Amino acid sequence: MSLLPSRRTVHSVHRDAISGASADGGRSRRPFRLLQRLILFLVAAIIFHGVSLFAVTQIVRVHPELMTSNPVVGELLCGQGMKLRLDFSPPDAGRRRGLAAWIDCVDAQGFIDRDAGTLAAILSGLVLTIPFAVIMLGIVLRMKRGPHERAFMLVMTAPEPMDWFTRLAFCVVVLGIAAIIAGAVSGYITQYRPALVLEHPATIRLACGENLKPRVVFPYSRSRRLGCFTQTGHEDHAVSRFAMLRLLAPLYLLIVVPGIWLVFRIRTMRRTRAVPMKD
């Protein structure tokens, strides 16, 4: 008797496994409708436009001549007959920091239109948003779902025990997400809300200790950071080096500890595999 199984038996078992799995997780779905694709496109475009505004703000901070040197840019952002001007006044003058507050649209009589500056800031992000929108629109329109439109079927496998390599990969993802959130919070504090650190005794003690006071160094450049200074105005570079890390350590731990706890709570996981569809 041969030790090799029958070819017909292997084929039948394979088809039964696929049919049983497809009944649970490989169920066919209808393609995206036009309205669903438009909603997905608009959500992605709005999210990327916010990222574009942040990128343009950082570029204008370092190279303001990209907006002010060419009069055509001022006409495109502010309108016909308007001149674009950048004003990096400190926030103590009653103005909020950001691209919308930095852009001033000045007419021929010298009148400053604040609302036009806000609209100009929104339009400036279209330089990066429009190319992304064109690419994203093509991807969304070509999206298809369901096995009747592709040569494979997505099958959900049975629950499998999570190995240590996968668990470690999830822990690395949690640490990375926490680092990104902490970095974004540090940039937001030093750029838009420095009063959150400079005015509260708890944050002052956490960042610089008892006898030092925090201060934002180089607030209008890419080199801005949080520094710790003595009563005489001298900076303690050894303490300033880790001031932001000490300040954001509670936030980092607040994200990392529950995230790693949830990762270790996961016992099993189900994977999605692509099974070729054959007659």
XYZ file of C-alpha atoms in Angstrom, residues 66-67 81 90 112 139 152 171 199 220 228 269 275:
13
model
C 9.050 81.351 -1.101
C 5.825 83.319 -0.540
C -4.790 93.535 -6.381
C 5.201 87.299 18.972
C -4.976 94.435 6.212
C -6.931 54.573 -6.416
C -8.508 35.142 -5.318
C 4.868 46.066 21.418
C 2.838 79.033 33.969
C 10.456 81.243 15.656
C 15.915 75.600 31.759
C -5.287 35.874 16.486
C -6.640 31.674 -1.666
